[in-house]
Coordinates of C-alpha atoms (C1' of nucleotides) in Angstrom, one line a residue:
Chain A
M1 CA 137.1 95.1 103.5
R2 CA 135.6 91.6 104.1
Y3 CA 137.8 89.0 105.1
P4 CA 137.4 85.6 104.9
V5 CA 136.0 83.3 108.2
E6 CA 138.2 81.0 109.1
E7 CA 140.9 84.1 109.2
T8 CA 138.8 85.8 111.2
A9 CA 138.1 82.7 113.3
A10 CA 142.0 82.1 113.7
K11 CA 142.4 87.0 114.6
H12 CA 139.9 86.1 117.1
R13 CA 141.8 83.1 118.7
R14 CA 144.7 84.7 118.6
L15 CA 143.7 88.4 120.4
V16 CA 141.7 86.0 122.8
D17 CA 145.1 84.2 123.5
A18 CA 146.9 87.7 123.4
A19 CA 144.3 89.5 126.0
S20 CA 144.8 86.0 128.0
R21 CA 148.7 86.4 128.4
L22 CA 148.8 90.4 128.6
L23 CA 146.4 90.2 131.3
R24 CA 148.0 87.8 133.1
A25 CA 150.9 89.7 133.8
K26 CA 149.9 92.9 134.2
G27 CA 146.1 92.4 135.0
L28 CA 142.9 94.5 133.3
D29 CA 143.9 97.8 133.7
G30 CA 146.9 97.0 132.8
V31 CA 146.5 96.1 129.3
S32 CA 145.0 98.6 126.8
V33 CA 142.1 97.0 124.1
G34 CA 144.5 99.0 121.4
E35 CA 147.9 96.8 122.9
A36 CA 146.0 93.5 123.1
M37 CA 144.8 94.4 119.4
K38 CA 148.1 95.3 118.4
A39 CA 149.3 91.9 119.7
A40 CA 147.1 89.7 117.6
G41 CA 148.3 91.9 114.5
M42 CA 145.2 94.3 114.4
T43 CA 145.1 98.1 115.3
H44 CA 142.3 99.1 117.7
G45 CA 139.4 99.7 115.6
A46 CA 138.7 96.3 115.1
F47 CA 138.0 95.8 118.1
Y48 CA 134.9 96.1 118.3
S49 CA 133.4 93.4 115.5
H50 CA 135.8 91.4 118.2
F51 CA 134.2 91.7 121.8
G52 CA 131.2 94.3 122.3
T53 CA 133.1 95.5 125.2
K54 CA 136.4 95.2 127.1
I55 CA 135.8 92.6 130.0
E56 CA 133.9 90.8 127.3
M57 CA 137.5 90.0 126.6
A58 CA 138.7 89.8 129.3
E59 CA 136.3 87.3 130.6
A60 CA 136.5 85.5 127.2
A61 CA 140.7 85.7 128.3
I62 CA 140.5 84.2 131.8
A63 CA 138.2 81.4 130.6
H64 CA 141.0 80.1 127.7
A65 CA 143.7 79.8 129.9
L66 CA 141.3 78.2 132.9
D67 CA 140.6 76.1 130.3
E68 CA 144.5 74.5 128.8
A69 CA 145.4 74.6 132.3
H70 CA 143.1 72.3 132.9
E71 CA 144.2 70.5 130.1
E72 CA 147.5 70.6 131.0
I73 CA 146.6 68.8 134.2
R74 CA 144.1 66.5 132.4
Q75 CA 146.9 65.6 131.0
L76 CA 149.4 65.0 132.8
I77 CA 147.5 62.9 135.7
E78 CA 147.0 60.8 132.7
A79 CA 150.6 60.3 132.0
S80 CA 151.9 60.0 134.9
P81 CA 151.5 58.2 138.4
D82 CA 153.4 60.7 140.5
A83 CA 151.5 63.9 139.0
R84 CA 150.7 65.5 142.0
S85 CA 154.5 66.4 142.8
T86 CA 155.3 66.8 139.4
F87 CA 152.4 69.2 139.4
L88 CA 153.6 70.5 143.2
D89 CA 157.6 71.2 141.7
S90 CA 156.3 73.0 138.2
Y91 CA 153.8 75.4 140.3
L92 CA 155.9 76.1 143.0
S93 CA 159.3 77.1 140.5
R94 CA 160.7 79.9 139.8
A95 CA 160.0 79.2 136.2
H96 CA 156.6 79.3 137.0
R97 CA 157.2 82.5 139.1
D98 CA 158.7 84.9 137.1
N99 CA 156.4 84.2 134.6
A100 CA 152.9 85.1 135.3
A101 CA 151.9 86.0 131.7
N102 CA 151.8 82.2 130.5
G103 CA 151.1 81.4 134.4
C104 CA 148.4 79.8 136.5
T105 CA 145.3 82.3 135.9
M106 CA 144.4 82.4 139.1
A107 CA 147.5 83.4 141.0
A108 CA 147.1 86.3 138.6
L109 CA 144.4 87.2 138.5
A110 CA 141.7 86.3 140.8
V111 CA 141.8 89.1 143.0
E112 CA 140.6 92.0 140.1
V113 CA 138.1 89.0 139.6
G114 CA 137.0 89.0 143.7
R115 CA 137.1 92.7 142.9
H116 CA 135.4 93.6 140.3
A117 CA 132.4 91.5 138.6
V118 CA 134.3 90.2 136.0
G119 CA 134.7 86.3 134.9
R120 CA 133.6 86.2 138.5
S121 CA 131.1 82.9 137.3
T122 CA 133.8 81.7 134.9
F123 CA 136.5 81.4 137.2
T124 CA 133.2 80.2 140.0
N125 CA 132.9 77.3 137.3
R126 CA 136.8 76.7 136.8
L127 CA 137.5 76.3 140.4
K128 CA 134.9 73.7 140.9
R129 CA 136.1 71.9 138.2
S130 CA 139.9 72.2 139.1
I131 CA 139.6 71.2 143.2
Q132 CA 137.6 68.4 142.2
Q133 CA 140.0 67.0 139.0
A134 CA 143.3 67.2 142.0
A135 CA 140.7 65.8 143.8
S136 CA 140.7 62.8 142.4
G137 CA 142.9 63.4 140.0
F138 CA 145.7 62.9 142.2
S139 CA 146.5 60.6 145.7
W140 CA 146.3 62.0 148.2
G141 CA 146.8 61.0 152.3
K142 CA 144.1 58.8 153.7
R143 CA 143.4 60.1 157.1
R144 CA 141.4 63.6 155.7
S145 CA 139.3 64.3 153.2
A146 CA 140.5 64.4 149.4
R147 CA 138.6 67.7 149.3
D148 CA 139.9 69.1 151.9
Q149 CA 143.6 68.8 151.1
A150 CA 142.6 69.5 147.0
I151 CA 141.6 72.5 148.9
L152 CA 144.3 73.7 151.2
M153 CA 147.1 73.0 148.2
T154 CA 145.4 74.9 145.6
A155 CA 144.9 78.3 148.6
A156 CA 148.6 77.4 149.7
M157 CA 149.9 77.4 145.7
V158 CA 148.7 80.5 144.6
G159 CA 149.3 82.3 147.4
A160 CA 153.0 80.9 147.7
V161 CA 153.5 82.1 144.0
I162 CA 151.2 85.8 144.8
L163 CA 153.9 86.0 147.9
A164 CA 156.8 84.9 146.0
R165 CA 155.9 86.9 143.3
A166 CA 155.2 90.2 145.6
V167 CA 159.3 89.8 147.0
D168 CA 161.5 92.1 146.6
D169 CA 164.4 90.1 148.1
P170 CA 165.7 86.9 146.3
K171 CA 166.4 84.5 149.3
L172 CA 162.9 84.8 151.1
S173 CA 160.6 84.8 147.2
D174 CA 162.8 81.4 146.3
E175 CA 162.2 80.3 150.5
I176 CA 158.2 80.8 149.9
L177 CA 158.4 78.5 147.3
T178 CA 160.2 75.3 148.9
A179 CA 158.8 75.7 151.8
T180 CA 155.2 75.5 151.1
R181 CA 156.8 72.9 148.7
R182 CA 158.2 71.0 150.7
E183 CA 154.7 71.7 153.6
L184 CA 152.9 70.0 150.6
V185 CA 154.4 66.8 149.5
Chain B
M1 CA 145.9 129.4 153.9
R2 CA 148.4 128.0 157.3
Y3 CA 146.7 125.4 158.9
P4 CA 147.9 124.3 162.9
V5 CA 150.4 122.0 162.5
E6 CA 148.7 119.1 164.3
E7 CA 145.5 119.6 162.8
T8 CA 147.9 118.6 159.1
A9 CA 149.7 115.6 160.8
A10 CA 145.4 114.3 161.8
K11 CA 144.7 115.3 158.3
H12 CA 148.0 113.3 157.1
R13 CA 146.7 110.1 159.5
R14 CA 143.1 110.6 157.9
L15 CA 145.0 110.2 154.4
V16 CA 147.0 107.4 155.1
D17 CA 143.8 105.7 157.0
A18 CA 141.1 106.2 154.6
A19 CA 143.9 105.2 151.0
S20 CA 144.3 102.5 153.1
R21 CA 140.6 100.7 152.7
L22 CA 140.2 101.8 149.9
L23 CA 143.0 100.7 148.2
R24 CA 142.6 96.8 150.6
A25 CA 139.0 97.6 148.7
K26 CA 139.7 99.1 145.1
G27 CA 143.9 98.4 144.8
L28 CA 145.6 100.6 143.3
D29 CA 143.5 101.0 139.7
G30 CA 139.9 101.2 141.5
V31 CA 141.0 104.7 144.2
S32 CA 141.7 107.8 142.6
V33 CA 143.6 111.1 144.2
G34 CA 140.5 112.4 144.3
E35 CA 138.5 110.2 146.2
A36 CA 141.1 109.0 149.0
M37 CA 141.5 113.2 150.0
K38 CA 137.1 113.1 150.0
A39 CA 137.6 111.0 152.5
A40 CA 139.9 112.8 154.4
G41 CA 138.5 115.3 154.6
M42 CA 139.7 117.6 152.3
T43 CA 139.3 118.4 148.0
H44 CA 142.4 116.7 145.3
G45 CA 144.5 119.9 145.3
A46 CA 145.6 119.4 148.6
F47 CA 146.8 116.5 148.1
Y48 CA 150.7 117.3 146.6
S49 CA 150.9 119.0 150.7
H50 CA 150.6 115.6 151.3
F51 CA 152.2 113.1 148.7
G52 CA 154.9 114.2 145.7
T53 CA 153.3 111.3 143.6
K54 CA 150.1 108.9 144.3
I55 CA 152.8 105.6 144.4
E56 CA 154.5 107.3 147.1
M57 CA 150.4 107.5 149.1
A58 CA 150.0 103.9 148.2
E59 CA 153.8 103.0 150.0
A60 CA 152.6 105.0 152.8
A61 CA 149.7 103.2 152.8
I62 CA 150.6 99.7 152.6
A63 CA 152.7 100.1 155.1
H64 CA 150.6 101.7 157.7
A65 CA 148.3 98.9 156.8
L66 CA 150.9 96.2 157.1
D67 CA 152.3 97.6 161.2
E68 CA 148.7 97.8 162.2
A69 CA 148.3 94.2 161.4
H70 CA 151.4 93.6 163.1
E71 CA 150.9 95.2 165.8
E72 CA 147.1 93.4 166.0
I73 CA 148.4 89.7 165.7
R74 CA 151.4 90.8 168.0
Q75 CA 148.7 91.8 171.6
L76 CA 146.8 88.2 169.9
I77 CA 149.6 86.0 171.4
E78 CA 150.6 88.3 174.3
A79 CA 146.9 87.6 175.3
S80 CA 146.5 84.0 173.8
P81 CA 147.8 80.9 174.5
D82 CA 145.9 79.4 171.6
A83 CA 146.9 82.4 170.0
R84 CA 147.6 80.6 166.6
S85 CA 143.8 78.5 166.4
T86 CA 141.9 82.0 166.7
F87 CA 143.8 84.0 164.5
L88 CA 142.7 81.1 161.8
D89 CA 139.3 81.1 162.6
S90 CA 139.6 85.2 162.2
Y91 CA 141.7 85.7 158.7
L92 CA 139.5 82.1 157.1
S93 CA 136.1 84.4 158.7
R94 CA 133.5 85.0 156.0
A95 CA 133.6 88.4 158.2
H96 CA 137.2 88.7 156.9
R97 CA 136.2 87.2 153.4
D98 CA 133.2 90.5 152.8
N99 CA 135.5 93.2 154.1
A100 CA 138.4 93.9 152.0
A101 CA 138.3 96.8 153.6
N102 CA 139.8 96.2 156.8
G103 CA 141.5 93.2 155.8
C104 CA 145.1 91.7 155.4
T105 CA 146.6 94.0 152.8
M106 CA 148.9 91.0 151.5
A107 CA 145.2 89.2 150.4
A108 CA 144.7 92.5 149.0
L109 CA 147.6 94.6 147.3
A110 CA 149.7 91.8 146.7
V111 CA 149.4 90.6 143.1
E112 CA 149.3 94.7 142.5
V113 CA 152.2 94.7 144.5
G114 CA 154.0 92.3 142.4
R115 CA 153.6 93.4 139.0
H116 CA 153.6 97.4 139.4
A117 CA 156.9 98.0 141.8
V118 CA 154.9 99.9 144.5
G119 CA 155.5 99.5 148.2
R120 CA 157.4 96.4 146.9
S121 CA 160.4 96.8 149.9
T122 CA 158.0 97.6 152.3
F123 CA 156.2 94.1 151.9
T124 CA 159.2 92.2 151.8
N125 CA 159.9 93.7 155.1
R126 CA 156.5 93.8 156.9
L127 CA 156.0 89.4 155.3
K128 CA 159.5 88.3 156.9
R129 CA 159.3 90.1 160.7
S130 CA 155.2 88.5 159.9
I131 CA 157.2 85.4 159.1
Q132 CA 158.6 85.4 161.9
Q133 CA 156.2 86.3 164.3
A134 CA 154.1 83.9 162.8
A135 CA 156.9 81.0 163.4
S136 CA 158.2 81.6 166.4
G137 CA 155.0 83.6 168.7
F138 CA 152.4 80.8 166.9
S139 CA 152.2 76.7 168.4
W140 CA 153.7 73.8 165.6
G141 CA 153.9 70.6 165.1
K142 CA 157.1 69.5 166.6
R143 CA 157.8 67.2 163.1
R144 CA 158.2 69.9 160.4
S145 CA 160.1 73.7 160.9
A146 CA 158.3 76.1 162.4
R147 CA 159.1 78.9 160.1
D148 CA 158.0 76.2 157.3
Q149 CA 155.0 75.5 159.1
A150 CA 154.3 78.9 159.2
I151 CA 155.3 80.1 155.2
L152 CA 152.7 77.2 154.2
M153 CA 149.8 78.5 156.4
T154 CA 150.6 82.3 155.5
A155 CA 150.7 81.2 151.7
A156 CA 147.9 79.2 152.5
M157 CA 145.9 82.0 154.5
V158 CA 146.0 84.7 151.7
G159 CA 145.7 81.7 149.0
A160 CA 142.1 81.3 150.6
V161 CA 141.2 84.4 151.1
I162 CA 141.7 85.5 147.4
L163 CA 139.9 82.2 145.9
A164 CA 136.6 82.8 148.0
R165 CA 136.8 86.5 147.5
A166 CA 137.0 85.4 143.9
V167 CA 134.1 83.0 143.7
D168 CA 130.3 83.1 142.7
D169 CA 128.8 80.1 144.6
P170 CA 128.5 81.3 149.1
K171 CA 128.8 77.7 149.4
L172 CA 132.1 76.3 147.5
S173 CA 132.7 80.6 149.0
D174 CA 132.5 79.2 152.2
E175 CA 134.0 75.7 152.1
I176 CA 137.2 77.1 150.5
L177 CA 137.8 79.1 153.9
T178 CA 136.5 75.7 156.4
A179 CA 138.2 73.2 154.7
T180 CA 141.6 75.5 154.9
R181 CA 140.7 76.6 158.6
R182 CA 140.4 72.6 159.2
E183 CA 144.0 71.7 157.2
L184 CA 145.9 74.0 158.8
V185 CA 144.9 73.5 162.1
Chain C
dT1 C1' 153.8 141.8 175.0
dG2 C1' 152.6 143.7 170.4
dT3 C1' 153.5 143.9 165.3
dA4 C1' 155.1 143.2 160.5
dC5 C1' 155.0 139.6 157.1
dA6 C1' 156.7 135.0 155.5
dT7 C1' 154.8 130.7 155.5
dC8 C1' 152.2 127.3 153.1
dA9 C1' 147.8 123.8 153.6
dG10 C1' 144.0 123.4 151.5
dT11 C1' 140.7 125.9 147.7
dG12 C1' 138.6 124.5 143.0
dA13 C1' 139.5 126.0 137.3
dA14 C1' 142.4 124.0 134.3
dC15 C1' 146.2 121.1 131.7
dG16 C1' 147.6 117.4 129.3
dC17 C1' 147.1 112.6 128.1
dG18 C1' 145.8 108.1 127.8
dC19 C1' 141.8 104.6 127.7
dG20 C1' 137.0 103.3 125.5
dT21 C1' 134.3 103.9 122.6
dT22 C1' 132.5 106.0 118.1
dC23 C1' 132.3 106.2 113.4
dA24 C1' 132.5 107.1 107.8
dC25 C1' 135.0 105.0 105.1
dT26 C1' 137.8 100.4 102.0
dG27 C1' 136.9 96.8 99.8
dA28 C1' 138.0 91.3 99.4
dT29 C1' 133.9 87.6 100.0
dG30 C1' 130.1 85.6 99.8
dT31 C1' 124.9 85.1 98.2
dA32 C1' 121.3 85.3 95.3
dC33 C1' 120.1 85.3 90.4
Chain D
dT1 C1' 129.1 79.2 86.1
dG2 C1' 128.4 83.5 85.8
dT3 C1' 127.5 88.5 86.8
dA4 C1' 125.8 91.4 91.1
dC5 C1' 125.6 93.5 94.3
dA6 C1' 125.1 93.1 100.1
dT7 C1' 128.0 92.3 103.7
dC8 C1' 131.2 93.2 107.4
dA9 C1' 136.6 92.7 109.4
dG10 C1' 140.3 96.5 109.4
dT11 C1' 141.4 100.6 109.3
dG12 C1' 142.7 105.3 111.0
dA13 C1' 140.5 110.0 112.4
dA14 C1' 137.9 110.9 116.2
dC15 C1' 135.5 111.7 120.7
dG16 C1' 134.2 112.6 125.6
dC17 C1' 135.8 111.4 129.6
dG18 C1' 138.6 110.9 133.7
dC19 C1' 142.7 110.7 135.7
dG20 C1' 147.1 111.9 137.6
dT21 C1' 148.9 116.3 138.1
dT22 C1' 150.3 122.0 138.2
dC23 C1' 149.0 126.6 139.4
dA24 C1' 147.1 131.1 141.2
dC25 C1' 144.9 131.7 145.0
dT26 C1' 144.0 131.9 150.1
dG27 C1' 144.5 133.7 154.6
dA28 C1' 145.2 131.7 159.7
dT29 C1' 149.5 130.9 161.2
dG30 C1' 153.9 130.6 163.7
dT31 C1' 158.7 133.7 163.5
dA32 C1' 161.9 137.3 163.7
dC33 C1' 162.2 142.0 166.1

DNA sequence: TGTACATCAGTGAACGCGCGTTCACTGATGTAC
DNA sequence: TGTACATCAGTGAACGCGCGTTCACTGATGTAC
């Protein structure tokens, strides 16, 4: 049957949001179309009323998650004079490490973006924007280029969270986060 | 039919080696058992004479690749007084970025190790060893802990290569590598 | 040293499963008049 | 404003495919005597 326009749009938003969390937690091959639809409160058959392929959904989900993160950081920069240190604390936290579903899209999906073509240009634009945001919005040491420092910080944070998640030993995992934090301050 | 013992052992080594390259290039779900067997010069049916499950093969492949890397770095440290800078150059090179199959196992597979349980304890041991190797084998600034610096360098290198691989724009991709290099020197 | 035979890595067909995708069908919505 | 009907998001069964895994079979190897 036909559904009210706004209701359909709301379901679409729920699907993209649910997909972005599931993908961050389980990766592209770890999430089925049916699972994403179920998380959005529908059955799998309706999927193709929302997206042409699973890949298209993934691209939308990645763009959505990256945009959400950008907005959060924008607010952080606006609100706090010491935004960089606040951001480091939350990014390199146990909470972030243990909650990939709601965490950084780069740490969760960059490897898969690199492997398949999925969301590559989306990812590129958003990373560019994110580096600019960090370089100009955070405060940096005067000796070296702010942009270089922003790139190093981004790479180190992403790498640290990925490694901390891969590791068995809770002491080592915590140490990866705290040592990276100490070095980046 | 039955095969000479040494021939079987050689096939096993070929399988592990081929798997380690395929897995680094395509990820766990991107490589089928048949594909790995074909790369090792066999047909898929014989797989279960070598491993009980696909997961077991992945664990052996990860351990193999990490051990090979450890040995390479050991030789580098032995040979060169400025090993750290040489290592940075080769790790943060375009060649490494563009050749995941023969590149760093952490940059290629850490995310999947974190997601599934595959090779988690193997990965943990080898990362521990790798951090120690870097902290004690490379030369570091005196102001801060060598171990913290080794952890930051590892995280930043892994993150930089992952991001450089995910990105569309060759200029940005190169910049991620060179900026990280400049900051880590 | 020679003979008999059990072993077992390898082959290729087959199985069962989950996946992405397609399809016939439904019926309230939104539009044309 | 009311009526007739085309639209289309959603349902759930079905399809085809590739995957991991199993299996009957092969025949040279390696062992027991």
